Amino acid sequence: MPTETFEFQVEARQLLQMMIHSIYSNKDVFLRELVSNASDALDKLRLEALRDDSLDADVSDLHIAIETDRQARTLTVRDNGIGMSHDEVVQLIGTIANSGTAKFLRDFKEAESTAAAEGLIGQFGVGFYSSFMVADEVTLLTRRAGESQGTRWTSTGEGTYTIETVDSAPQGTAVTLRLKPEDTDDQLHDYVSPWKIREIVKRYSDFITWPVRMAPEAADGADGAEGADDAPREPETLNSMKALWARSRDEVTDDEYHELYKHISHDWSAPLETIRLQAEGTFEYQALLFIPSHAPQDLFMQGYQRGIQLYVKRVFIMDDCEALMPPYLRFVKGVVDAQDLSLNVSREILQQDRQIQLMHRRLAKKVLSTVKDMMSAEPERYATFWREFGRVLKEGLLSDFENREAILGVSSFATTHDKDEPTTLRQYVERMKDGQEHIFYLTGESRQAIENSPHMEAFRAKGVEVLLLTDPVDEVWVQAEPAFDGKQLRSVAKGEVDLGTEEEKKEAATEREGRQQEYSDLLGWMTDRLSGTVKEVRLSSRLTVSPACIVSDMHDVTPALENMYRAMGQDVPQVKRILELNPGHPLVSGLNRAHAERGEGDGTGLQETAELLHDLALLAEGGELGDPSRFVRLMADRLERTL
């Protein structure tokens, strides 16, 4: 069959050189990657055979074989799993990290440490290429189960690779490495040595569900498959194949848990937290879950795959079981092993299965309770969790009403109380002033924009703490007006503000009543003149410095949320808002005097001033003007008159 030669793309070639020379501090991990890939292939074949009775594939003895040739200095990792077609080889092996090479390179260059760099590997599916750290040439021979022809992929890791179709190839995949010379100074060990292979498999892959076999060493010390009597010798199984989730906590080390996590997630960093759960009774299942130590790059991308593997009585069913974990916990990785589900269960059946729904609820509650415990017992680890996953966790406030209180309880927010440290709602409530009835917040694009908002003036003057919400999801979940510990969350940019003690509120009400009479004519006139853009003009109790601000009615949709809906293609009617005036500001008091003196006889002068006052308030909160050119013209005219 003809052999086709291809060139690596420039970015792919750069990435491959990094894999060989820069990224991996421990070269032993190449074998873990190859065994992990082989295990995945066996899982997929087992699942495919359960679902497709017509699949022409041998599943009688699924295993992983490691073969060495000391004279030729080659090492082969072979499996009889699902294999790959020619097109899959081109797509999956022929292109390095085809979905994110550029981003990987950028993130790698920005990584501050070797550990941080290694943590990027699994996110882009490039672990296979770690083989080139220890090999001068890598050959992959594969045949997909059910097909008659195989494919051979070969590369030296330089500028090119070759692909050819072969007539005779066993079912599955074999990766053969022509090893580099041993160099202990460069951490290049003797990877044809049986003891070294045993050590690596035991350390990294002992939990693999499938047997990892290796031909025993011959009696004279050389590798071989026959003993002194020339009788064939049985291959040695290197791994225990014990499911970690089925063993008691005392029998498993943290390192073993971490290796299982790395196998499931393809993440090179240790998990932030390990969660065990065993349910007994009418419906039995075991779960071993992991919270990663960092968020994957594609967490918010469409098509992000969940990380929960489903087993039934130790038999692998699927590796991204969405039905087991709510979307806002999609970052959680792990294994769930159920006892009473059907082996040929489908995704559609899972969505409707009552037992799956019960597991879904229990697992979500367990994760949230673990985060709560972390918050109180290990605040530094919790801070890492919230920094990496807080934004996605808050999505649950929109969808999981049953756990809303629990989600709010483990959430942290930026606050005016401390410019560096976020606060929990529990801490906020404990710091609330006497007479304060609500938890106040303000949404915006950045902390700086929120802190400079006119809406914050009275709160700053009275020392009332305000949550500063800058994530896009915050605009949505706060609209439901959730409560925490009996305290409603209230936007400082909505409704009327009534701060202070009961005595101060009474004094403010008396003063406001007098001001209302003084400004009633101006307020009525401005409401009429600005009726096309505002529903009402009223006096403000939230302003101390700015002349005016724009607020929403208590149950109105905010402008930011309006824009969000429109960006999603939804037709949202324009909501008129309220213009509040600061009666203590010279501009507003001057406008009131001018209106009292000149009234309607002023022509357009006062009306333009009222229009400018509205536009200035809109700009102060970061809003967009309806007619920017008119605003510029009016401002230029007013500035000219001052010269």
XYZ file of C-alpha atoms in Angstrom, residues 4 20 67 154 185 204 220 228 254 258 289 292 331 335 353 363-364 379-380 429-430 525 552 568 621:
25
model
C 1.694 9.158 2.511
C 10.311 16.423 24.162
C 6.449 -6.211 25.077
C 5.183 6.583 12.010
C 21.536 12.276 33.996
C 0.598 4.772 38.019
C 19.505 -16.203 32.299
C 15.091 -23.467 30.625
C -3.832 9.373 48.658
C -4.619 10.847 42.768
C -15.469 11.884 43.110
C -9.895 19.397 40.331
C -16.127 20.182 36.593
C -16.537 7.165 39.114
C -34.431 6.493 35.474
C -24.126 13.381 44.620
C -24.876 17.105 44.207
C -10.092 28.245 53.975
C -7.024 28.348 51.723
C -24.929 38.998 57.779
C -22.785 38.897 60.915
C -42.279 69.127 34.622
C -34.855 50.639 38.065
C -29.179 35.802 22.547
C -23.476 54.230 35.422
